[in-house]
Coordinates of C-alpha atoms and ligand atoms in Angstrom, one line a residue:
M7 CA 14.2 19.9 -13.1
N8 CA 16.6 17.6 -14.8
V9 CA 15.7 14.2 -13.4
H10 CA 17.6 11.1 -14.4
I11 CA 17.6 7.4 -13.4
D12 CA 20.9 7.9 -11.5
D13 CA 19.2 10.5 -9.4
A14 CA 16.5 7.9 -8.5
K15 CA 19.2 5.4 -7.6
R16 CA 20.9 8.1 -5.4
I17 CA 17.7 8.6 -3.4
L18 CA 17.7 4.9 -2.6
V19 CA 21.3 5.1 -1.5
A20 CA 20.7 8.1 0.6
N21 CA 17.7 6.5 2.3
D22 CA 19.6 3.2 3.0
R23 CA 19.9 2.5 6.7
G24 CA 21.7 -0.8 6.4
G25 CA 20.0 -3.2 3.9
Y26 CA 16.6 -1.5 4.2
T27 CA 15.4 1.8 2.8
V28 CA 13.5 4.4 4.8
P29 CA 10.6 6.1 2.9
T30 CA 12.3 9.5 3.5
D31 CA 14.6 11.0 6.1
R32 CA 13.1 12.3 9.4
L33 CA 9.3 12.2 8.5
Y34 CA 9.5 8.3 8.1
P35 CA 12.7 7.1 9.8
F36 CA 12.0 3.4 9.9
Q37 CA 11.3 0.5 7.5
W38 CA 7.7 0.6 6.1
N39 CA 6.2 -2.5 4.7
W40 CA 4.7 -1.7 1.3
D41 CA 7.3 1.1 0.7
S42 CA 10.0 -1.5 1.0
A43 CA 8.2 -3.9 -1.4
F44 CA 8.0 -1.2 -4.1
V45 CA 11.7 -0.3 -3.5
A46 CA 12.6 -4.0 -3.8
M47 CA 10.9 -4.1 -7.3
A48 CA 13.1 -1.2 -8.3
F49 CA 16.2 -3.0 -7.1
A50 CA 15.1 -6.0 -9.2
L51 CA 15.9 -3.8 -12.2
Y52 CA 19.6 -3.5 -11.4
D53 CA 20.6 -5.1 -8.2
A54 CA 18.7 -8.3 -7.3
D55 CA 20.9 -9.0 -4.3
R56 CA 19.9 -5.6 -2.7
G57 CA 16.2 -6.4 -3.6
Y58 CA 16.5 -9.6 -1.6
R59 CA 18.1 -7.8 1.3
E60 CA 15.3 -5.2 1.5
L61 CA 12.7 -8.1 1.8
E62 CA 14.9 -10.0 4.2
R63 CA 15.2 -7.0 6.5
L64 CA 11.4 -6.5 6.4
V65 CA 10.8 -10.2 7.4
E66 CA 12.9 -9.7 10.5
G67 CA 9.8 -8.0 11.8
Q68 CA 7.4 -10.8 10.9
W69 CA 5.4 -12.0 13.9
A70 CA 5.0 -15.6 15.0
D71 CA 1.4 -15.6 13.8
G72 CA 2.5 -14.6 10.3
M73 CA 1.6 -10.9 10.3
I74 CA 4.2 -8.6 8.7
P75 CA 3.9 -5.2 10.5
H76 CA 3.5 -1.9 8.8
I77 CA 6.6 -0.5 10.5
V78 CA 9.8 -2.3 11.7
F79 CA 11.7 -0.1 14.1
H80 CA 15.2 -1.4 13.4
Q81 CA 16.9 1.5 15.2
P82 CA 15.6 4.3 17.5
S83 CA 14.6 7.7 16.2
D84 CA 12.7 10.5 17.9
T85 CA 11.4 12.2 14.8
Y86 CA 8.3 10.0 14.4
F87 CA 5.0 9.5 16.3
P88 CA 3.7 7.0 17.2
G89 CA 7.1 5.4 18.0
A90 CA 7.8 1.9 19.2
A91 CA 6.8 2.6 22.8
V92 CA 3.2 3.5 21.8
W93 CA 2.6 0.2 20.1
R94 CA 3.5 -2.0 23.1
T95 CA 4.1 -5.1 20.8
K96 CA 6.0 -8.1 21.9
H97 CA 8.1 -9.2 18.9
T98 CA 11.9 -9.7 19.2
I99 CA 12.5 -6.4 17.6
P100 CA 10.1 -3.5 18.0
T101 CA 7.4 -3.2 15.4
S102 CA 4.0 -1.6 15.0
G103 CA 1.0 -3.8 15.6
I104 CA -0.9 -3.4 12.4
T105 CA -0.1 -4.3 8.8
Q106 CA 0.0 -2.8 5.3
P107 CA -1.0 -3.8 1.7
P108 CA 0.7 -7.1 0.8
V109 CA 2.8 -6.0 -2.1
F110 CA 5.6 -8.3 -0.8
A111 CA 5.0 -11.4 -2.9
I112 CA 4.7 -9.3 -6.1
A113 CA 8.1 -7.9 -5.3
L114 CA 9.5 -11.3 -4.4
R115 CA 8.6 -12.7 -7.8
K116 CA 10.3 -9.8 -9.6
V117 CA 13.4 -10.1 -7.5
H118 CA 13.4 -13.9 -8.0
E119 CA 13.2 -13.6 -11.7
A120 CA 16.0 -11.0 -11.8
A121 CA 18.3 -13.2 -9.7
G122 CA 20.9 -15.6 -11.0
P123 CA 21.1 -19.4 -10.7
D124 CA 21.1 -19.4 -6.9
A125 CA 17.7 -17.7 -6.8
D126 CA 15.8 -20.6 -5.3
T127 CA 17.9 -20.8 -2.2
R128 CA 17.5 -17.1 -1.5
T129 CA 13.9 -17.0 -2.5
L130 CA 12.7 -20.0 -0.4
P131 CA 12.7 -18.4 3.1
L132 CA 11.0 -15.3 1.7
Y133 CA 8.5 -17.3 -0.1
E134 CA 7.7 -19.1 3.2
A135 CA 7.3 -15.8 5.0
A136 CA 5.0 -14.6 2.3
L137 CA 2.9 -17.7 2.4
K138 CA 2.6 -17.4 6.2
W139 CA 1.5 -13.8 5.8
H140 CA -1.1 -14.7 3.2
R141 CA -2.5 -17.4 5.5
W142 CA -2.6 -14.8 8.3
W143 CA -4.6 -12.4 6.0
Y144 CA -7.2 -15.2 5.4
S145 CA -7.5 -16.4 8.9
A146 CA -7.1 -13.2 11.0
R147 CA -8.7 -10.7 8.6
D148 CA -11.4 -12.9 6.9
P149 CA -12.4 -15.3 9.6
E150 CA -15.8 -15.9 7.9
S151 CA -14.1 -16.8 4.6
T152 CA -15.8 -14.2 2.5
G153 CA -12.8 -13.7 0.2
L154 CA -12.4 -10.0 1.1
V155 CA -9.9 -9.1 3.7
A156 CA -10.7 -6.5 6.4
L157 CA -8.6 -3.6 7.8
L158 CA -8.9 -2.7 11.5
H159 CA -7.0 0.6 11.1
P160 CA -7.0 3.1 8.2
W161 CA -3.2 3.0 8.2
E162 CA -3.4 -0.6 7.1
S163 CA -4.7 0.6 3.7
G164 CA -1.6 2.8 3.1
S165 CA -4.2 5.6 2.3
D166 CA -4.2 6.9 5.8
N167 CA -6.8 9.7 5.7
S168 CA -8.7 8.8 2.6
P169 CA -12.4 9.9 2.5
A170 CA -13.1 6.2 2.2
W171 CA -12.8 6.1 6.0
D172 CA -14.8 9.1 6.9
I173 CA -18.0 7.3 7.9
A174 CA -16.4 4.3 9.6
L175 CA -13.8 6.5 11.4
A176 CA -16.5 8.9 12.7
R177 CA -17.7 6.1 15.0
V178 CA -14.3 5.8 16.6
P179 CA -14.0 7.9 19.8
M180 CA -11.4 10.6 20.0
T181 CA -10.3 9.7 23.5
T182 CA -6.8 8.2 23.9
D183 CA -4.8 6.7 26.7
T184 CA -1.7 7.7 24.8
P185 CA -1.0 11.4 24.6
V186 CA -1.0 12.4 20.9
L187 CA 2.3 14.2 20.3
R188 CA 2.5 14.6 16.5
K189 CA 5.9 15.0 14.9
D190 CA 4.8 14.9 11.2
T191 CA 3.6 18.5 11.2
G192 CA 7.1 19.6 12.3
H193 CA 8.5 18.2 9.1
V194 CA 5.9 19.2 6.5
N195 CA 3.1 21.7 6.2
A196 CA 0.1 20.8 8.4
A197 CA -2.3 21.6 5.6
M198 CA -0.9 18.6 3.6
R199 CA -1.3 16.2 6.5
P200 CA -4.2 14.4 8.2
R201 CA -6.0 16.5 10.8
D202 CA -5.7 16.3 14.6
E203 CA -9.1 14.7 15.0
D204 CA -8.0 11.9 12.6
Y205 CA -4.9 11.4 14.7
S206 CA -6.9 11.1 17.9
R207 CA -9.0 8.4 16.3
F208 CA -6.0 6.6 14.8
I209 CA -4.4 6.5 18.3
H210 CA -7.7 5.4 20.0
L211 CA -7.5 2.3 17.7
V212 CA -3.9 1.7 18.6
D213 CA -4.8 1.8 22.3
T214 CA -7.8 -0.5 21.8
Y215 CA -5.7 -3.1 20.0
A216 CA -2.8 -2.9 22.4
A217 CA -5.3 -3.6 25.2
C218 CA -6.2 -6.8 23.3
G219 CA -2.5 -7.8 23.5
W220 CA -2.6 -7.6 19.7
E221 CA -4.4 -11.0 19.6
P222 CA -6.2 -11.2 16.3
A223 CA -9.4 -12.8 17.5
K224 CA -9.8 -10.4 20.4
Q225 CA -9.1 -7.4 18.1
W226 CA -11.7 -8.7 15.6
E227 CA -14.3 -8.8 18.4
K228 CA -13.5 -5.4 19.8
A229 CA -12.7 -3.5 16.6
P230 CA -14.7 -0.3 16.3
F231 CA -13.3 0.1 12.7
K232 CA -13.6 -2.9 10.4
V233 CA -13.7 -2.4 6.6
A234 CA -13.4 -5.2 4.0
E235 CA -11.2 -3.2 1.7
I236 CA -11.1 -3.5 -2.1
Q237 CA -7.7 -2.0 -2.8
T238 CA -5.9 -4.2 -0.2
T239 CA -7.9 -7.3 -1.4
A240 CA -7.0 -6.5 -5.0
I241 CA -3.3 -6.3 -4.1
L242 CA -3.6 -9.5 -2.1
L243 CA -5.0 -11.3 -5.1
K244 CA -2.2 -10.1 -7.4
A245 CA 0.3 -11.1 -4.8
G246 CA -1.5 -14.4 -4.4
E247 CA -1.1 -15.0 -8.2
D248 CA 2.6 -14.3 -7.9
L249 CA 2.9 -16.5 -4.8
E250 CA 1.1 -19.4 -6.6
H251 CA 3.5 -19.0 -9.5
L252 CA 6.5 -19.1 -7.1
A253 CA 5.1 -22.2 -5.3
R254 CA 5.0 -24.1 -8.6
E255 CA 8.5 -22.9 -9.5
L256 CA 9.8 -24.1 -6.2
G257 CA 8.1 -27.4 -6.5
R258 CA 5.5 -26.7 -3.7
G259 CA 2.5 -28.3 -5.4
Q260 CA 0.4 -28.5 -2.2
D261 CA 1.0 -24.9 -1.3
A262 CA 0.1 -23.9 -4.9
A263 CA -3.3 -25.6 -4.6
E264 CA -3.9 -23.9 -1.2
I265 CA -3.0 -20.5 -2.7
A266 CA -5.1 -21.1 -5.8
A267 CA -8.1 -21.8 -3.5
F268 CA -7.5 -18.4 -1.7
N269 CA -7.2 -16.7 -5.1
G270 CA -10.4 -18.3 -6.5
L271 CA -12.4 -17.3 -3.5
T272 CA -11.1 -13.7 -3.6
R273 CA -11.7 -13.3 -7.3
Q274 CA -15.4 -14.2 -7.0
A275 CA -15.8 -11.9 -4.0
M276 CA -14.2 -9.0 -5.7
L277 CA -16.4 -9.4 -8.8
A278 CA -19.4 -9.1 -6.5
Q279 CA -18.2 -5.7 -5.4
W280 CA -18.6 -4.1 -8.8
R281 CA -21.2 -1.3 -8.8
P282 CA -22.3 -0.4 -12.4
A283 CA -24.1 2.7 -11.2
L284 CA -20.8 4.1 -9.7
S285 CA -18.5 2.6 -12.4
R286 CA -16.3 1.5 -9.6
F287 CA -15.7 -1.4 -7.2
V288 CA -16.5 -0.7 -3.6
S289 CA -15.3 -1.8 -0.1
R290 CA -17.7 -2.9 2.6
D291 CA -18.0 -1.4 6.1
L292 CA -18.4 -4.5 8.2
V293 CA -19.7 -2.6 11.2
S294 CA -22.7 -1.1 9.4
G295 CA -22.9 -3.7 6.6
E296 CA -22.9 -0.9 4.0
D297 CA -21.0 -0.2 0.9
V298 CA -18.3 2.4 1.1
E299 CA -19.3 4.7 -1.7
A300 CA -16.8 7.5 -1.2
P301 CA -15.1 8.0 -4.6
T302 CA -11.4 7.1 -4.2
Q303 CA -8.7 5.5 -6.3
A304 CA -9.4 2.2 -4.5
G305 CA -12.4 1.5 -6.7
F306 CA -10.1 1.1 -9.7
I307 CA -7.3 -1.0 -8.3
P308 CA -9.1 -4.3 -9.1
L309 CA -7.9 -3.8 -12.6
L310 CA -4.6 -5.1 -11.2
S311 CA -5.7 -8.6 -10.4
L312 CA -8.9 -9.3 -12.3
D313 CA -9.3 -10.1 -16.0
L314 CA -12.5 -8.1 -16.5
E315 CA -15.0 -8.2 -19.3
K316 CA -14.7 -5.4 -21.8
S317 CA -17.8 -3.5 -20.7
I318 CA -16.5 -3.2 -17.2
V319 CA -13.0 -2.1 -18.3
D320 CA -14.5 0.5 -20.6
A321 CA -16.7 1.9 -17.8
L322 CA -13.7 2.0 -15.4
V323 CA -11.5 3.8 -18.0
D324 CA -14.3 6.3 -18.9
E325 CA -14.7 7.1 -15.2
M326 CA -11.0 7.4 -14.7
K327 CA -10.9 9.8 -17.7
A328 CA -13.7 11.9 -16.3
W329 CA -11.9 12.3 -12.9
S330 CA -8.6 13.2 -14.7
K331 CA -10.1 15.8 -17.1
G332 CA -8.3 19.1 -16.9
L333 CA -5.8 17.9 -14.3
K334 CA -2.1 18.5 -14.7
V335 CA -1.3 15.2 -13.1
A336 CA -3.4 12.1 -13.0
F337 CA -4.6 10.0 -11.1
P338 CA -6.4 11.8 -8.2
T339 CA -6.9 9.7 -5.1
T340 CA -10.2 11.3 -4.6
K341 CA -12.7 12.4 -7.2
P342 CA -12.1 16.1 -8.0
G343 CA -14.8 18.6 -7.0
I344 CA -16.7 16.5 -4.4
A345 CA -17.1 17.9 -0.9
G346 CA -14.0 16.8 0.9
W347 CA -11.7 17.0 -2.1
E348 CA -8.4 18.6 -1.1
P349 CA -5.8 18.5 -3.8
K350 CA -2.9 19.0 -1.4
R351 CA -4.0 16.9 1.6
Y352 CA -2.4 13.5 1.5
W353 CA -4.9 10.9 0.4
R354 CA -7.8 13.3 -0.1
G355 CA -7.0 14.2 -3.7
P356 CA -3.3 14.1 -4.6
A357 CA -1.7 11.9 -7.2
W358 CA 0.7 9.2 -5.9
A359 CA 3.3 7.6 -8.2
I360 CA 2.9 4.1 -6.7
I361 CA -0.9 4.2 -7.1
N362 CA -0.4 5.1 -10.7
W363 CA 2.1 2.2 -11.0
L364 CA -0.6 -0.2 -9.8
L365 CA -3.2 1.3 -12.1
I366 CA -0.8 1.3 -15.1
D367 CA -0.1 -2.5 -14.6
G368 CA -3.9 -3.1 -14.3
L369 CA -4.7 -1.2 -17.4
R370 CA -2.1 -3.2 -19.3
R371 CA -3.5 -6.4 -18.0
N372 CA -6.9 -5.5 -19.1
D373 CA -5.9 -4.5 -22.7
R374 CA -5.8 -0.8 -22.3
P375 CA -2.2 0.0 -23.2
D376 CA -3.4 3.4 -24.5
A377 CA -4.8 4.5 -21.1
A378 CA -1.8 2.9 -19.4
E379 CA 0.6 4.9 -21.5
E380 CA -1.2 8.2 -20.9
L381 CA -1.0 7.7 -17.1
R382 CA 2.6 6.5 -17.3
R383 CA 3.6 9.7 -19.2
S384 CA 1.7 11.9 -16.8
T385 CA 3.5 10.3 -13.8
V386 CA 6.9 10.5 -15.3
A387 CA 6.4 14.1 -16.4
A388 CA 5.3 15.1 -12.9
I389 CA 8.4 13.6 -11.4
E390 CA 10.6 15.1 -14.0
A391 CA 9.1 18.5 -13.3
E392 CA 9.2 18.4 -9.5
G393 CA 11.6 15.7 -8.4
F394 CA 10.9 12.7 -6.1
A395 CA 8.2 14.2 -4.0
E396 CA 6.0 12.0 -1.8
Y397 CA 3.0 12.9 -3.9
F398 CA 1.7 15.6 -6.3
D399 CA -1.0 18.2 -6.3
P400 CA -3.0 17.0 -9.4
V401 CA -4.2 20.5 -10.2
T402 CA -0.9 22.4 -10.1
G403 CA 1.5 19.5 -10.5
E404 CA 3.4 20.7 -7.4
G405 CA 5.4 18.1 -5.6
C406 CA 4.2 17.9 -2.0
G407 CA 4.8 16.2 1.4
G408 CA 8.3 14.7 2.1
L409 CA 11.0 15.1 -0.5
G410 CA 13.6 12.6 -1.7
F411 CA 11.0 9.9 -1.3
S412 CA 12.0 6.3 -1.9
W413 CA 8.9 4.9 -3.5
T414 CA 8.6 7.8 -6.0
A415 CA 12.2 7.1 -7.0
A416 CA 11.3 3.4 -7.3
A417 CA 8.2 4.2 -9.4
Y418 CA 10.3 6.5 -11.7
M419 CA 12.7 3.6 -12.3
W420 CA 9.9 1.1 -12.9
L421 CA 8.0 3.4 -15.2
T422 CA 11.0 4.4 -17.3
M423 CA 13.3 1.3 -17.2
S424 CA 10.9 -1.7 -17.3
T425 CA 7.9 -0.8 -19.2
P426 CA 7.0 -1.6 -22.8
R427 CA 6.6 1.7 -24.7
L428 CA 3.8 2.0 -27.3
Ligands
GLC24 C1 2.1 7.3 5.0 C2 1.4 6.7 3.8 C3 1.7 5.2 3.7 C4 3.2 5.0 3.6 C5 3.9 5.7 4.8 C6 5.4 5.7 4.5 O1 1.7 6.8 6.2 O2 0.0 6.9 3.9 O3 1.1 4.6 2.6 O4 3.5 3.6 3.7 O5 3.5 7.1 4.8 O6 5.7 6.3 3.3

């Protein structure tokens, strides 16, 4: 397939629904939180104004308590389940009731730096929204100030059906008040999607939290699923670094000190999650108190926001190489060969361009431009061979899931237009 930057730009135009970008037509017909942040970073490369717009439209969905929801239902569509009515939230425009990885402030800094002399005025309200959201993360999702933030629903991780949730999710009943009427399997092959039993549990959690009126303290108390998650926390720390930088640029010294304190706490907490025997970082299941040892990509994402000592970086890179050996496309979201490894099923094996983007940035940060470049090439080659698929089968390289996918187009732009080549 002959893929070009202009094709990537065309995907973002085709998925524009009025200042915001849907992940893909029909399968995901609304504005998704971290998808939009990745897309905004691509816009920062050639159209800062449109990058701001993407973030501004997302913030229309921000709740009074600071939470930025994982979906903003700007206009109705009947091609997605669970739609607005299932969530029963009370914001001025319909939204879901859970959140997603906080890539927002990382994107905001990039858009800010790409913008012209009026950047401060346009950045300020978005900066304030981001700060409010970061405060929400620390108060609502880390009430005991451990430095690690917890997820109350697997969808909040962005890695919906990852094996990382298998043990914690098995405790969640499959009973639901809401009938589960899946639409996703009408758009793409069911063998590539989460299973029906996962969906029943996902909706059980939605029903449980809706019954709490989406009130954070009540949800924390009732949550049958509560995982202090390493990937989300790593992203929060990187976003926290960028937010602290913006605070200083905008002359908000007091905010900068507050954010620096969040970052310091989280940095220490993340370092304590390193497990030398696994050569990975781990999440913690807050219901059982145990480490989440399932081998997934999440364990490597701390590269993004920690400056690690060389022995740890070497161990991480060696482990990543071992997982990638013999694959057509790196990096697999689940370790190949383990029970439960499914190279075509969503987050149980496939390679995702945006995850690679985070890993590439992390490898660069930690002085491994060689490993970063290898992964960058693998990702770009996969997209050039198959187009802007949602994700890729790492064994065959086949593009899977939804097609014409916004964040794959964004990753392609970022990995070909912005990166230093070796
Ligand atoms: C799926 C993915 C999630 C993404 C959404 C829209 O739910 O797991 O990460 O944000 O689709 O692309």
